[in-house]
Tab-separated table of C-alpha atoms in Angstrom:
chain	number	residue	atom	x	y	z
A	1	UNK	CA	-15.962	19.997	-20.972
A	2	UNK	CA	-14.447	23.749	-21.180
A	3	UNK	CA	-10.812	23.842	-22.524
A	4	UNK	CA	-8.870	27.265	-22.207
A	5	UNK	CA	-7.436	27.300	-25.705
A	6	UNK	CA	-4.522	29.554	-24.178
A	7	UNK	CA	-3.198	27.019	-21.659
A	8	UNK	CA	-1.385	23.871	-23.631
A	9	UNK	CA	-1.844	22.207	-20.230
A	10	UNK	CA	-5.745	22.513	-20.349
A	11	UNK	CA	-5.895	21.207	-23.775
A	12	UNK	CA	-3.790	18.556	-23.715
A	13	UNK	CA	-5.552	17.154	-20.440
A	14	UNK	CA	-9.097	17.471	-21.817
A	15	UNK	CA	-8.514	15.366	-24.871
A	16	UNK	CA	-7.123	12.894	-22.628
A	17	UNK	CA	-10.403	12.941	-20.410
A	18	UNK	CA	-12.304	12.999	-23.210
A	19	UNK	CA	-10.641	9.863	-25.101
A	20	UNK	CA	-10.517	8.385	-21.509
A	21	UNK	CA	-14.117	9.120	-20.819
A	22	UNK	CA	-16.013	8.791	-24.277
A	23	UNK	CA	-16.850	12.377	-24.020
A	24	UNK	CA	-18.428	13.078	-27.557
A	25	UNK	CA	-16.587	16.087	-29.801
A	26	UNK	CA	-19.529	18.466	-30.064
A	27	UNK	CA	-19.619	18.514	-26.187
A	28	UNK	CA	-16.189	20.312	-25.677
A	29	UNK	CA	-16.307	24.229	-25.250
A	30	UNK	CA	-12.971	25.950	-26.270
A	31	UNK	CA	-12.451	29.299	-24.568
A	32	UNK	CA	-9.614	31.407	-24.281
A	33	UNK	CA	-8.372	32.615	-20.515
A	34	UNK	CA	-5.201	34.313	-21.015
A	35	UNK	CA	-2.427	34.704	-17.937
A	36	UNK	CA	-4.191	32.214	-15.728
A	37	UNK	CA	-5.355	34.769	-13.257
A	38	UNK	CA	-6.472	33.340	-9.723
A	39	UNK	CA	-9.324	35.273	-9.592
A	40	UNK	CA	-11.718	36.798	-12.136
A	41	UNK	CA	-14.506	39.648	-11.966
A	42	UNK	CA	-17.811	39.773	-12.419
A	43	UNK	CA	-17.777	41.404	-15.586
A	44	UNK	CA	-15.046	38.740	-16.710
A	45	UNK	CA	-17.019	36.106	-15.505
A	46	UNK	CA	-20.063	36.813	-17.219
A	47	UNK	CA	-18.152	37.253	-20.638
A	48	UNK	CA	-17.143	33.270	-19.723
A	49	UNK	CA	-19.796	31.810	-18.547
A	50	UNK	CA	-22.099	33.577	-21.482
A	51	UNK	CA	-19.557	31.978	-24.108
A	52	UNK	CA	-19.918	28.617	-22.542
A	53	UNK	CA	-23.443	28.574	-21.988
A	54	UNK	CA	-23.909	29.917	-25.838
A	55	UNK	CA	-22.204	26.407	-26.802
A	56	UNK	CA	-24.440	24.072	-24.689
A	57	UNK	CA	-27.920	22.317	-25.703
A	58	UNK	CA	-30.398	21.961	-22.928
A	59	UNK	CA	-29.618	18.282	-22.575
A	60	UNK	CA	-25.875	19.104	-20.910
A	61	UNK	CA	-26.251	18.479	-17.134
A	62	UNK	CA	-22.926	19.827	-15.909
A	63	UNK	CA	-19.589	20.914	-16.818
A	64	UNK	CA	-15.822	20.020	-16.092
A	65	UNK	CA	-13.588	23.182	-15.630
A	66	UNK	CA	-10.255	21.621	-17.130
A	67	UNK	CA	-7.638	24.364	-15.467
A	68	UNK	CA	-6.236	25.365	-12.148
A	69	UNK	CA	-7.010	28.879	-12.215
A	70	UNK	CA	-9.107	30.774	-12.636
A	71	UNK	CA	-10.888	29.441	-9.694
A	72	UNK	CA	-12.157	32.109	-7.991
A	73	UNK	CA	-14.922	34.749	-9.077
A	74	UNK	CA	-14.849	37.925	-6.948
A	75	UNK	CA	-15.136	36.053	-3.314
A	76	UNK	CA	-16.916	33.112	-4.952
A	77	UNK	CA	-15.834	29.650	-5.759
A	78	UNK	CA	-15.586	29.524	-9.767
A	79	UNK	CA	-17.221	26.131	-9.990
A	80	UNK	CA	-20.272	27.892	-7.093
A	81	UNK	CA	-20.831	30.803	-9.337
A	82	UNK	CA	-21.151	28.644	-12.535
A	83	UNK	CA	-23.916	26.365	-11.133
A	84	UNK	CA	-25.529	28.906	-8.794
A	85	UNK	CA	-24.501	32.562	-10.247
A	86	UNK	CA	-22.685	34.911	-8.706
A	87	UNK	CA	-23.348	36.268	-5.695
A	88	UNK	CA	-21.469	39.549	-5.624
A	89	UNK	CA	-23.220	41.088	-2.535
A	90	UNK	CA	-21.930	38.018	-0.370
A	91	UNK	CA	-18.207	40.070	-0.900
A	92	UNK	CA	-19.312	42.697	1.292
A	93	UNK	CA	-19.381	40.149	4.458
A	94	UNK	CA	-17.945	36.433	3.660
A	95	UNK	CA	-19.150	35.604	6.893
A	96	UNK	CA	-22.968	35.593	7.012
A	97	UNK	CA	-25.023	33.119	5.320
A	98	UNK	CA	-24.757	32.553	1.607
A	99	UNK	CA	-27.518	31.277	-0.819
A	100	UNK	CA	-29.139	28.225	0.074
A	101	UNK	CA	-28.582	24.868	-2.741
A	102	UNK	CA	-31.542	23.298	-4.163
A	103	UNK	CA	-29.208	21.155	-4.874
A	104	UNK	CA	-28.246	20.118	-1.370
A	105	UNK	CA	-29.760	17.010	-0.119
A	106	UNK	CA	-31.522	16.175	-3.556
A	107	UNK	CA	-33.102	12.414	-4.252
A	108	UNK	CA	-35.113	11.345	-6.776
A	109	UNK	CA	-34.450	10.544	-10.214
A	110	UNK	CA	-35.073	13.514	-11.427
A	111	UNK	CA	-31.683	14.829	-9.704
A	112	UNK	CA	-29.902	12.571	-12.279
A	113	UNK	CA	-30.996	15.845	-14.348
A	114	UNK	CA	-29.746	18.921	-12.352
A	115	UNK	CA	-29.819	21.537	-15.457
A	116	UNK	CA	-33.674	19.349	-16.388
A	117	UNK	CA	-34.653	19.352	-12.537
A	118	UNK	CA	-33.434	22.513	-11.350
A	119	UNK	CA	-32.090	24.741	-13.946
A	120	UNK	CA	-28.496	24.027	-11.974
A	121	UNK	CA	-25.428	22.753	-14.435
A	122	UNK	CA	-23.430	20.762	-12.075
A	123	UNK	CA	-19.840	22.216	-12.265
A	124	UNK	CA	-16.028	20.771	-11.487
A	125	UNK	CA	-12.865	21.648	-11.576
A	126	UNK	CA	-10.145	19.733	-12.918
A	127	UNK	CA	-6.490	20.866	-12.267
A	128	UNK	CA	-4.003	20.759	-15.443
A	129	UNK	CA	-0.989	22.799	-13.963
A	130	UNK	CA	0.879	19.004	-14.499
A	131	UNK	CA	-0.204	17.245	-17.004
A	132	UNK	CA	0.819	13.643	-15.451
A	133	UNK	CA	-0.988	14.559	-12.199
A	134	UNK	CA	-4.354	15.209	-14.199
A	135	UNK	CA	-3.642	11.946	-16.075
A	136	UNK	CA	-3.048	9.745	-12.626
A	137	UNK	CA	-6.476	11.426	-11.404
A	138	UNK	CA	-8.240	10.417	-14.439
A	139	UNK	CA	-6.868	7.132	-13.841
A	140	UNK	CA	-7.891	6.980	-10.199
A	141	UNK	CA	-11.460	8.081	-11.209
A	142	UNK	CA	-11.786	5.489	-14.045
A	143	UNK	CA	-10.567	2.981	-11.881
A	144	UNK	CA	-13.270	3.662	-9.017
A	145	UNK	CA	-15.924	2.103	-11.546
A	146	UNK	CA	-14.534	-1.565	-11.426
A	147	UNK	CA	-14.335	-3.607	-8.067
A	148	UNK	CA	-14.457	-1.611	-4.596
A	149	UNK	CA	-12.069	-3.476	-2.118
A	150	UNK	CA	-12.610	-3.180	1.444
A	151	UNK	CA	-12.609	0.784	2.419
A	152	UNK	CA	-12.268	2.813	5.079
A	153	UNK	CA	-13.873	6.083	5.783
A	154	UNK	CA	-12.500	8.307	8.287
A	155	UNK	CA	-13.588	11.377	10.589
A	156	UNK	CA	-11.368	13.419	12.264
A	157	UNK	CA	-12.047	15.771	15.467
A	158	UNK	CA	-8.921	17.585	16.205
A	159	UNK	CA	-7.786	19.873	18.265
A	160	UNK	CA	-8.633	23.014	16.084
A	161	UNK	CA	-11.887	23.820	18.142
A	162	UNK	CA	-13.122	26.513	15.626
A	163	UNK	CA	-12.638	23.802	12.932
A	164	UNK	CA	-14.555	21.039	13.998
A	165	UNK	CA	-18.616	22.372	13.045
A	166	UNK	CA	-18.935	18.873	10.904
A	167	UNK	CA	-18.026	17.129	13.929
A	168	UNK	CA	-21.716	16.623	15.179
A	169	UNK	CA	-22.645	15.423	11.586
A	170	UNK	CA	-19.854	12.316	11.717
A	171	UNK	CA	-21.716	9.258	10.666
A	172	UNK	CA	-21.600	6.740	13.054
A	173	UNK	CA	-18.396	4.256	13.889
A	174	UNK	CA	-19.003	1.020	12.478
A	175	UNK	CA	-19.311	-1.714	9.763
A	176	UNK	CA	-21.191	-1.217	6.728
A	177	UNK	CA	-20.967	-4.540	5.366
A	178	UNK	CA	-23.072	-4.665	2.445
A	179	UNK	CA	-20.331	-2.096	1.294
A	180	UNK	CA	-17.769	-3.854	2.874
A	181	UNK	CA	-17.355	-0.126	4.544
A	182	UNK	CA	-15.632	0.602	7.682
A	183	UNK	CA	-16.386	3.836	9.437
A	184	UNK	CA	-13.703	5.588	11.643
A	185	UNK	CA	-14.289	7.768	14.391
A	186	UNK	CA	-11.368	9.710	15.883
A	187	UNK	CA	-10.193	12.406	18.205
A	188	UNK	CA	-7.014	13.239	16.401
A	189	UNK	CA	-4.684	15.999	14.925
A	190	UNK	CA	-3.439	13.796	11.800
A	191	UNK	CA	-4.829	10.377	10.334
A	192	UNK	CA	-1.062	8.442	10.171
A	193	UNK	CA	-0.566	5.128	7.620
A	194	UNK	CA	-3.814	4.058	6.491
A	195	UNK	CA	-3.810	2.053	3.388
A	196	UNK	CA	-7.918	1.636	2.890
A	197	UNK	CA	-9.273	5.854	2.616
A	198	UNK	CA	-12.430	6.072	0.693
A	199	UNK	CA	-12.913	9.020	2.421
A	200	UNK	CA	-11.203	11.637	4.734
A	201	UNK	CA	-12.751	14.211	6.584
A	202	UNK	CA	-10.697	16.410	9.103
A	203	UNK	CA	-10.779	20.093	10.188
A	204	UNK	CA	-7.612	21.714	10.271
A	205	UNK	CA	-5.596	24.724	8.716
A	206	UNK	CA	-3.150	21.954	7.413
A	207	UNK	CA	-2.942	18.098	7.474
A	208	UNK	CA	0.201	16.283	8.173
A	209	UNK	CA	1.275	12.780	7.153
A	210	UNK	CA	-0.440	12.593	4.009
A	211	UNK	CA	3.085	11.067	2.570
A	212	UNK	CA	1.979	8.122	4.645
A	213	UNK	CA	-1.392	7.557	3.484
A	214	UNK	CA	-3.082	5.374	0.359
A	215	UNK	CA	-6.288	6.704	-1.028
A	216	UNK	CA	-8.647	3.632	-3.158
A	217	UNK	CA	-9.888	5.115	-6.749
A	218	UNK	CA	-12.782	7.360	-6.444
A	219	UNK	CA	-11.535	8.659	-2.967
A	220	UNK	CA	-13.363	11.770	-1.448
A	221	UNK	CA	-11.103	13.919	1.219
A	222	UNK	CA	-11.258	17.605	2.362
A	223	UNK	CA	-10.261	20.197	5.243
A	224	UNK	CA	-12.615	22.283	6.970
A	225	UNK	CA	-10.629	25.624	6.755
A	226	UNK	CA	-10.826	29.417	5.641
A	227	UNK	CA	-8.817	29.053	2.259
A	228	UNK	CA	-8.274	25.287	1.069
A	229	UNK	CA	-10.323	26.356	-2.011
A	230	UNK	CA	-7.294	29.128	-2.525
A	231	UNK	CA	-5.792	26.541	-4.547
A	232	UNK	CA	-2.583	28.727	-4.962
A	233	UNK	CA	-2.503	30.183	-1.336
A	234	UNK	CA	0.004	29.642	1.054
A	235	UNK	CA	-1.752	30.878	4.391
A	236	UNK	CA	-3.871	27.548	4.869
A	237	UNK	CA	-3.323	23.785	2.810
A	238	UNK	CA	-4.429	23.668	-0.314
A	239	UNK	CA	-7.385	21.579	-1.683
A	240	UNK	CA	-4.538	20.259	-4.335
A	241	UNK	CA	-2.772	18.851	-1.643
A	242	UNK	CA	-5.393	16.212	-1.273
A	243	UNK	CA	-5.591	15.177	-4.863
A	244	UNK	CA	-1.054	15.117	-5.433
A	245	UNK	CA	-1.614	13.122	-2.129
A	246	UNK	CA	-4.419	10.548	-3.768
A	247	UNK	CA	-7.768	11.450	-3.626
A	248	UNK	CA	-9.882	11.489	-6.612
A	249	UNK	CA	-12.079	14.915	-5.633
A	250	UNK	CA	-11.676	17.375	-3.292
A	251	UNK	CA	-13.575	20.849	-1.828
A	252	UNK	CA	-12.559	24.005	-0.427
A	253	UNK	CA	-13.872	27.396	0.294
A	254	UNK	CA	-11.930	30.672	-1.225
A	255	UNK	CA	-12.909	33.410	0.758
A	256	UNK	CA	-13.110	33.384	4.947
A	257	UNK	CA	-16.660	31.448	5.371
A	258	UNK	CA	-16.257	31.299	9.054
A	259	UNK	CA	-16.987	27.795	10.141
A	260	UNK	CA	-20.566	27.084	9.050
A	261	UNK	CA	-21.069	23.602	8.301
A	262	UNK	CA	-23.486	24.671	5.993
A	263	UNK	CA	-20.588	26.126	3.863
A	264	UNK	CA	-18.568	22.521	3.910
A	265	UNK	CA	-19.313	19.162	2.672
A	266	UNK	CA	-22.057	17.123	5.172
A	267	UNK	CA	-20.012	14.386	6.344
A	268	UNK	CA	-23.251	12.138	6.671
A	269	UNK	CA	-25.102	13.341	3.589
A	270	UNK	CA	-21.577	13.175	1.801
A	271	UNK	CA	-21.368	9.268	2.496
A	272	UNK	CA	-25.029	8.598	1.967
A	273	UNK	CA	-25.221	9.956	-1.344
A	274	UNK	CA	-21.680	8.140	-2.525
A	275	UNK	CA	-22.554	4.742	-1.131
A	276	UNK	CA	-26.428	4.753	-2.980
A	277	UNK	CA	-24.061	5.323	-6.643
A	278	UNK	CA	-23.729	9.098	-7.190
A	279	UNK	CA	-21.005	10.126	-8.728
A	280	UNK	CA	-17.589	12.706	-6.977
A	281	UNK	CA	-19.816	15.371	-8.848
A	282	UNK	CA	-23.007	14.774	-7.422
A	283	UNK	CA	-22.551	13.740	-3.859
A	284	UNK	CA	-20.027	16.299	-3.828
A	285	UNK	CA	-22.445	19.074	-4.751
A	286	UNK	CA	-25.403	17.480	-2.556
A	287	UNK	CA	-23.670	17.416	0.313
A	288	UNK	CA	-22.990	21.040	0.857
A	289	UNK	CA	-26.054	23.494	1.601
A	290	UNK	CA	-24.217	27.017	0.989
A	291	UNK	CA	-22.040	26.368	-1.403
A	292	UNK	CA	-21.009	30.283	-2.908
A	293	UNK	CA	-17.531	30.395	-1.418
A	294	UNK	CA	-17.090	26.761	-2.286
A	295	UNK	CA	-14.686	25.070	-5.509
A	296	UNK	CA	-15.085	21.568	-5.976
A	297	UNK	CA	-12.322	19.759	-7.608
A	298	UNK	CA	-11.046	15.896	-9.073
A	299	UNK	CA	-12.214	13.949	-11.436
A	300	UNK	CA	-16.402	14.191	-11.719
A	301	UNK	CA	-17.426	10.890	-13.091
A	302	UNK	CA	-15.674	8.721	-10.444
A	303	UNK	CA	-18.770	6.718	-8.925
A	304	UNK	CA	-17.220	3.569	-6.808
A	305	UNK	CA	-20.373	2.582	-5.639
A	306	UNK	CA	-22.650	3.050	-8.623
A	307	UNK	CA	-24.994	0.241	-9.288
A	308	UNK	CA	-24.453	-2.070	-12.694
């Protein structure tokens, strides 16, 4: 876990994950970010991740980011150019293709080991601009590893042409009963009262009616759009939104991506990975093959459907 030593927020929050999670002393990193900027440079970001990566061993898999900002590396997601490094020369055109994941797809126990496997440290974000909001979504994601009632998982085609790339990739409507999963498959603008939401996949600049929704611990949900990962933007819906709204992680790209579905979570590969026991983290990271612009965020550990 990284702590910014110069947000009260950050620190407070960690030590609560950490009590809440067993995370052992000698694996928190204290850094100090000062100002909270949105964004940070190259040069700044190799100062960071060089003092975080001095204060790991080579048996540390990934890491939990525990602030809202910085969360942005020149046009990279922070949590992308941790894992990955920083691809600077994407900056020059956010549109074209970005770095393929090795990562993306992955089985085999050997991807229990990321950093082992691939020489990739898994990396998350988790917000601490309100300290009880960070505490509910460690709740949420502790929660998800006790019973799984019946769930729902929901895919959304709307109207947004440009913003429905994933649609082709929407698993199947149907019953998964083993999981006691129910797959929805919808031609619709906004997803309206459901009570059940394991997960919630849409593509839209913003989503409406999440007032009326209920997300079940360990819930995944995200927007395909230019900027959700612009966690303090006001041109498209935050990622945030997702997580003050219920969910337990979240994804977003920071820079315009254009609408690759490479550059946004794989509905299909998403789901496949959650419901065989991954964890938010891992499925999370898996399911997205260019993942540079990208910032995933929530609680990491949340794993509904992991195995006893």
């Amino acid at each position: 876990m990284v702590v910014n030593d110069a947000d009260p927020n950050s620190v407070q929050v960690a030590e609560y994950y950490r009590q809440q999670r067993g995370i052992p002393q000698q694996n928190m990193v204290h850094v100090r970010i000062a100002d909270k900027p949105r964004k940070l440079s190259a040069a700044q970001f190799r100062q960071l991740k060089d003092d975080i990566d001095a204060k790991l061993g080579p048996d540390i898999q990934a890491v939990l980011m525990v602030w809202t900002a910085p969360y942005a590396v020149e046009c990279n997601g922070i949590t992308a150019a941790y894992t990955l490094g920083l691809d600077s020369g994407l900056c020059a055109k956010t549109c074209q293709p970005s770095k393929p994941s090795a990562y993306f797809n992955a089985t085999g126990p050997a991807m229990a080991q990321p950093f082992s496997a691939l020489g990739m440290r898994l990396a998350m974000l988790l917000p601490a601009d309100s300290v009880e909001e960070a505490k509910a979504l460690i709740g949420r994601g502790v929660a998800s590893g006790f019973r799984v009632p019946a769930a729902g998982a929901y895919y959304l085609a709307t109207s947004e042409v440009q913003r429905n790339s994933r649609a082709p990739f929407f698993p199947r409507a149907g019953v998964l009963a083993q999981r006691r999963l129910t797959i929805h498959n919808q031609r619709a603008d906004v997803l309206e009262g459901a009570r059940d939401i394991m997960v919630y996949q849409t593509g839209m600049a913003k989503v409406d009616k999440l007032d009326t929704l209920a997300f079940l611990p360990g819930a995944l949900a995200d927007h395909l759009t230019s900027f959700g990962g612009d966690l303090y933007g006001t041109m498209q819906m935050s990622s945030l939104r997702w997580l003050e709204a219920g969910a337990t992680a979240s994804y977003g790209t920071v820079s315009e991506p254009c609408n690759y579905w490479q550059k946004f979570p794989h509905p299909a590969v998403l789901l496949r990975h959650y419901l065989n026991g991954d964890t938010a983290l891992e499925a999370y990271w898996k399911s997205v093959s260019w993942p540079a612009q990208g910032l995933f965020i929530g609680e990491p550990l949340a794993a509904p459907y992991k195995r006893p």
